[in-house]
Short mmCIF file of C-alpha atoms in Angstrom, two decimals:
data_model
loop_
_atom_site.label_atom_id
_atom_site.label_comp_id
_atom_site.label_asym_id
_atom_site.label_seq_id
_atom_site.Cartn_x
_atom_site.Cartn_y
_atom_site.Cartn_z
CA UNK A 1 0.00 0.00 0.00
CA UNK A 2 1.11 3.52 -0.67
CA UNK A 3 2.37 5.38 2.38
CA UNK A 4 3.65 8.67 3.66
CA UNK A 5 6.09 8.50 6.56
CA UNK A 6 7.10 11.39 8.74
CA UNK A 7 10.10 10.42 10.83
CA UNK A 8 9.75 11.69 14.37
CA UNK A 9 6.38 12.50 15.86
CA UNK A 10 8.07 15.22 17.96
CA UNK A 11 11.05 17.41 17.07
CA UNK A 12 12.59 19.95 19.44
CA UNK A 13 14.98 22.70 18.35
CA UNK A 14 16.39 25.81 19.95
CA UNK A 15 15.37 29.23 18.70
CA UNK A 16 17.71 30.17 15.85
CA UNK A 17 18.66 26.58 15.07
CA UNK A 18 18.03 24.70 11.85
CA UNK A 19 14.65 23.05 11.46
CA UNK A 20 14.56 19.72 9.61
CA UNK A 21 11.32 17.75 9.35
CA UNK A 22 11.51 14.51 7.40
CA UNK A 23 9.01 13.05 4.96
CA UNK A 24 9.34 9.93 2.84
CA UNK A 25 6.70 8.62 0.47
CA UNK A 26 6.17 5.65 -1.77
CA UNK A 27 5.25 6.21 -5.40
CA UNK A 28 6.65 4.88 -8.64
CA UNK A 29 4.96 7.64 -10.64
CA UNK A 30 5.61 11.38 -10.32
CA UNK A 31 3.86 12.61 -7.20
CA UNK A 32 2.52 15.95 -6.07
CA UNK A 33 3.85 16.78 -2.62
CA UNK A 34 2.67 19.23 -0.01
CA UNK A 35 3.61 20.51 3.42
CA UNK A 36 0.93 21.96 5.68
CA UNK A 37 1.20 23.55 9.11
CA UNK A 38 -1.44 23.36 11.84
CA UNK A 39 -1.54 25.58 14.91
CA UNK A 40 -3.51 24.32 17.94
CA UNK A 41 -7.22 24.00 17.30
CA UNK A 42 -6.96 25.51 13.85
CA UNK A 43 -7.21 24.23 10.31
CA UNK A 44 -4.27 23.39 8.07
CA UNK A 45 -2.37 26.11 6.23
CA UNK A 46 -0.40 25.36 3.08
CA UNK A 47 3.33 25.96 3.46
CA UNK A 48 4.49 24.82 0.03
CA UNK A 49 3.77 22.49 -2.87
CA UNK A 50 5.90 20.49 -5.34
CA UNK A 51 4.42 19.93 -8.78
CA UNK A 52 7.32 18.58 -10.87
CA UNK A 53 8.93 21.93 -11.61
CA UNK A 54 11.99 22.98 -9.59
CA UNK A 55 13.08 20.35 -7.07
CA UNK A 56 13.74 22.99 -4.41
CA UNK A 57 10.47 24.59 -3.42
CA UNK A 58 10.25 27.76 -1.37
CA UNK A 59 7.24 28.37 0.80
CA UNK A 60 5.89 30.83 3.29
CA UNK A 61 7.50 31.83 6.59
CA UNK A 62 11.02 31.01 5.36
CA UNK A 63 10.40 27.28 4.87
CA UNK A 64 11.61 25.30 1.90
CA UNK A 65 11.60 21.66 0.85
CA UNK A 66 13.64 19.63 -1.59
CA UNK A 67 12.23 16.83 -3.72
CA UNK A 68 14.70 13.95 -4.03
CA UNK A 69 13.35 11.30 -6.35
CA UNK A 70 16.15 8.81 -5.67
CA UNK A 71 15.45 8.96 -1.95
CA UNK A 72 11.66 9.34 -2.31
CA UNK A 73 11.93 12.18 0.17
CA UNK A 74 10.53 15.68 0.57
CA UNK A 75 12.09 17.04 3.74
CA UNK A 76 11.10 20.45 5.10
CA UNK A 77 13.76 22.86 6.33
CA UNK A 78 14.14 26.34 7.75
CA UNK A 79 17.54 27.84 8.48
CA UNK A 80 16.60 29.57 11.73
CA UNK A 81 13.69 28.58 13.95
CA UNK A 82 11.42 31.17 15.52
CA UNK A 83 9.19 30.66 18.51
CA UNK A 84 6.19 31.21 16.23
CA UNK A 85 7.16 28.10 14.22
CA UNK A 86 5.98 25.85 17.05
CA UNK A 87 3.12 23.86 15.51
CA UNK A 88 2.31 20.52 13.92
CA UNK A 89 3.52 19.90 10.40
CA UNK A 90 1.99 17.49 7.91
CA UNK A 91 3.45 16.08 4.73
CA UNK A 92 0.92 15.00 2.09
CA UNK A 93 1.20 13.18 -1.21
CA UNK A 94 -1.03 12.51 -4.16
CA UNK A 95 -0.50 10.57 -7.37
CA UNK A 96 -2.36 8.06 -9.46
CA UNK A 97 -1.03 5.36 -7.14
CA UNK A 98 -2.86 7.03 -4.27
CA UNK A 99 -6.13 6.91 -6.17
CA UNK A 100 -5.61 10.61 -6.90
CA UNK A 101 -6.45 11.40 -3.30
CA UNK A 102 -4.38 13.50 -0.93
CA UNK A 103 -2.83 11.20 1.69
CA UNK A 104 -1.32 12.69 4.83
CA UNK A 105 1.51 11.60 7.08
CA UNK A 106 0.88 11.27 10.80
CA UNK A 107 2.37 14.69 11.50
CA UNK A 108 5.38 16.07 13.37
CA UNK A 109 5.00 18.39 16.33
CA UNK A 110 7.74 21.01 16.33
CA UNK A 111 8.76 22.52 19.65
CA UNK A 112 10.99 25.60 19.70
CA UNK A 113 12.97 26.24 22.89
CA UNK A 114 14.04 29.71 23.92
CA UNK B 1 -10.59 36.12 -2.05
CA UNK B 2 -11.89 32.73 -1.02
CA UNK B 3 -13.06 32.00 2.50
CA UNK B 4 -14.17 28.76 4.09
CA UNK B 5 -16.38 28.60 7.17
CA UNK B 6 -17.20 25.72 9.49
CA UNK B 7 -19.61 25.60 12.37
CA UNK B 8 -19.93 24.96 15.10
CA UNK B 9 -16.33 25.38 16.28
CA UNK B 10 -16.80 22.95 19.15
CA UNK B 11 -19.50 20.43 19.96
CA UNK B 12 -20.12 18.01 22.81
CA UNK B 13 -22.74 15.38 22.09
CA UNK B 14 -23.99 12.26 23.89
CA UNK B 15 -23.65 8.83 22.35
CA UNK B 16 -26.62 8.03 20.16
CA UNK B 17 -27.48 11.64 19.35
CA UNK B 18 -27.59 13.01 15.78
CA UNK B 19 -24.93 15.21 14.22
CA UNK B 20 -24.87 17.96 11.63
CA UNK B 21 -21.71 19.88 10.77
CA UNK B 22 -21.78 22.54 8.12
CA UNK B 23 -19.14 23.91 5.79
CA UNK B 24 -19.54 26.79 3.35
CA UNK B 25 -17.14 28.35 0.89
CA UNK B 26 -17.23 31.91 -0.39
CA UNK B 27 -15.51 33.52 -3.34
CA UNK B 28 -15.37 30.58 -5.73
CA UNK B 29 -17.74 28.59 -7.89
CA UNK B 30 -18.08 24.84 -8.34
CA UNK B 31 -15.38 23.92 -5.83
CA UNK B 32 -14.41 20.39 -4.94
CA UNK B 33 -15.29 19.88 -1.28
CA UNK B 34 -13.83 17.47 1.25
CA UNK B 35 -14.47 16.25 4.79
CA UNK B 36 -11.54 14.95 6.83
CA UNK B 37 -11.31 13.62 10.37
CA UNK B 38 -8.25 14.05 12.51
CA UNK B 39 -7.97 11.77 15.52
CA UNK B 40 -5.50 12.51 18.33
CA UNK B 41 -1.94 11.67 17.32
CA UNK B 42 -2.89 10.67 13.82
CA UNK B 43 -2.91 12.29 10.42
CA UNK B 44 -5.97 13.30 8.47
CA UNK B 45 -8.35 10.69 7.17
CA UNK B 46 -10.44 11.57 4.12
CA UNK B 47 -14.09 10.80 4.80
CA UNK B 48 -15.99 12.21 1.81
CA UNK B 49 -15.43 14.38 -1.20
CA UNK B 50 -17.73 16.04 -3.70
CA UNK B 51 -17.11 17.42 -7.17
CA UNK B 52 -20.57 18.92 -7.56
CA UNK B 53 -24.07 19.31 -6.15
CA UNK B 54 -25.47 15.98 -5.10
CA UNK B 55 -22.25 14.13 -6.00
CA UNK B 56 -20.72 12.47 -2.96
CA UNK B 57 -17.89 9.94 -2.82
CA UNK B 58 -17.39 8.02 0.40
CA UNK B 59 -13.91 6.92 1.28
CA UNK B 60 -14.45 5.01 4.49
CA UNK B 61 -17.55 3.01 5.45
CA UNK B 62 -18.69 4.32 8.80
CA UNK B 63 -21.38 5.91 10.84
CA UNK B 64 -21.33 9.20 8.91
CA UNK B 65 -22.87 10.58 5.73
CA UNK B 66 -22.37 13.74 3.69
CA UNK B 67 -24.56 15.89 1.50
CA UNK B 68 -24.06 18.82 -0.80
CA UNK B 69 -27.38 20.63 -1.19
CA UNK B 70 -25.85 23.76 -2.74
CA UNK B 71 -22.75 24.50 -4.80
CA UNK B 72 -20.75 25.89 -1.90
CA UNK B 73 -22.28 24.01 1.03
CA UNK B 74 -21.14 20.68 2.38
CA UNK B 75 -22.78 18.95 5.34
CA UNK B 76 -21.55 16.07 7.46
CA UNK B 77 -24.19 14.11 9.34
CA UNK B 78 -24.84 11.16 11.55
CA UNK B 79 -28.09 9.65 12.80
CA UNK B 80 -26.51 8.16 15.94
CA UNK B 81 -23.10 9.16 17.18
CA UNK B 82 -20.58 6.65 18.52
CA UNK B 83 -17.74 7.30 20.95
CA UNK B 84 -15.32 6.62 18.09
CA UNK B 85 -16.75 9.58 16.15
CA UNK B 86 -14.92 11.99 18.45
CA UNK B 87 -12.24 14.01 16.70
CA UNK B 88 -11.40 17.18 14.85
CA UNK B 89 -13.37 17.51 11.62
CA UNK B 90 -11.93 19.58 8.83
CA UNK B 91 -13.59 20.75 5.65
CA UNK B 92 -11.47 21.68 2.64
CA UNK B 93 -11.97 22.99 -0.88
CA UNK B 94 -10.09 23.00 -4.14
CA UNK B 95 -10.80 23.92 -7.75
CA UNK B 96 -9.88 22.08 -10.89
CA UNK B 97 -8.65 18.53 -10.69
CA UNK B 98 -9.34 16.67 -7.47
CA UNK B 99 -6.10 14.78 -7.82
CA UNK B 100 -3.57 17.57 -8.01
CA UNK B 101 -4.94 20.93 -7.01
CA UNK B 102 -4.13 22.44 -3.66
CA UNK B 103 -6.68 21.93 -0.93
CA UNK B 104 -7.49 24.79 1.42
CA UNK B 105 -8.77 24.00 4.86
CA UNK B 106 -11.37 25.49 7.14
CA UNK B 107 -10.89 26.17 10.86
CA UNK B 108 -12.33 22.82 11.93
CA UNK B 109 -14.92 21.53 14.38
CA UNK B 110 -13.87 19.79 17.58
CA UNK B 111 -16.42 17.03 18.30
CA UNK B 112 -16.47 15.21 21.62
CA UNK B 113 -18.87 12.32 22.01
CA UNK B 114 -19.53 11.33 25.63
#
């Protein structure tokens, strides 16, 4: 079965440190890949989207993600964490192998320490 | 610009009671509409989606149903709630192709079944 795996249900970084949230997916056809952020008791907000153009995708709030086909990965990074980045982050994938539905990973909760 | 509304924001219901959650979208025509459920510590599970009035696709057999009486209105219902129906319910919309276009999420409804 197709799957989306987010390594680490919780990630903790210090303010100003690099943020790295990992996402791996399974798909033998070109996928569309998304990262969303969710603040407590709110809906999901789109951070960025990969649609087979540039492999390095820049999003909002200083986040970016790199599509690596050979590694089937789409990791999310930010050079310097801010306290306001504390939230839950979801990776999502769609392709014909996913029945053309958007399938989400289990999420990673990011904690930013002062 | 487009706006998506969900109500109520929170709901506490006894087991066996009925349910009606409403989602409306403004600023776009003929959107694709989606209902997701988010259980604690898990990702989002697609429950239903609709590509037009009266057109509902069910993803998971369960105690819930959905209807789309108007172009920009999507309703999630149940005749008798179960404890397992508790969760955070999110409505989303997109335009164009269901498979690839970005989905935009509403603020969600927190449902607690006691």
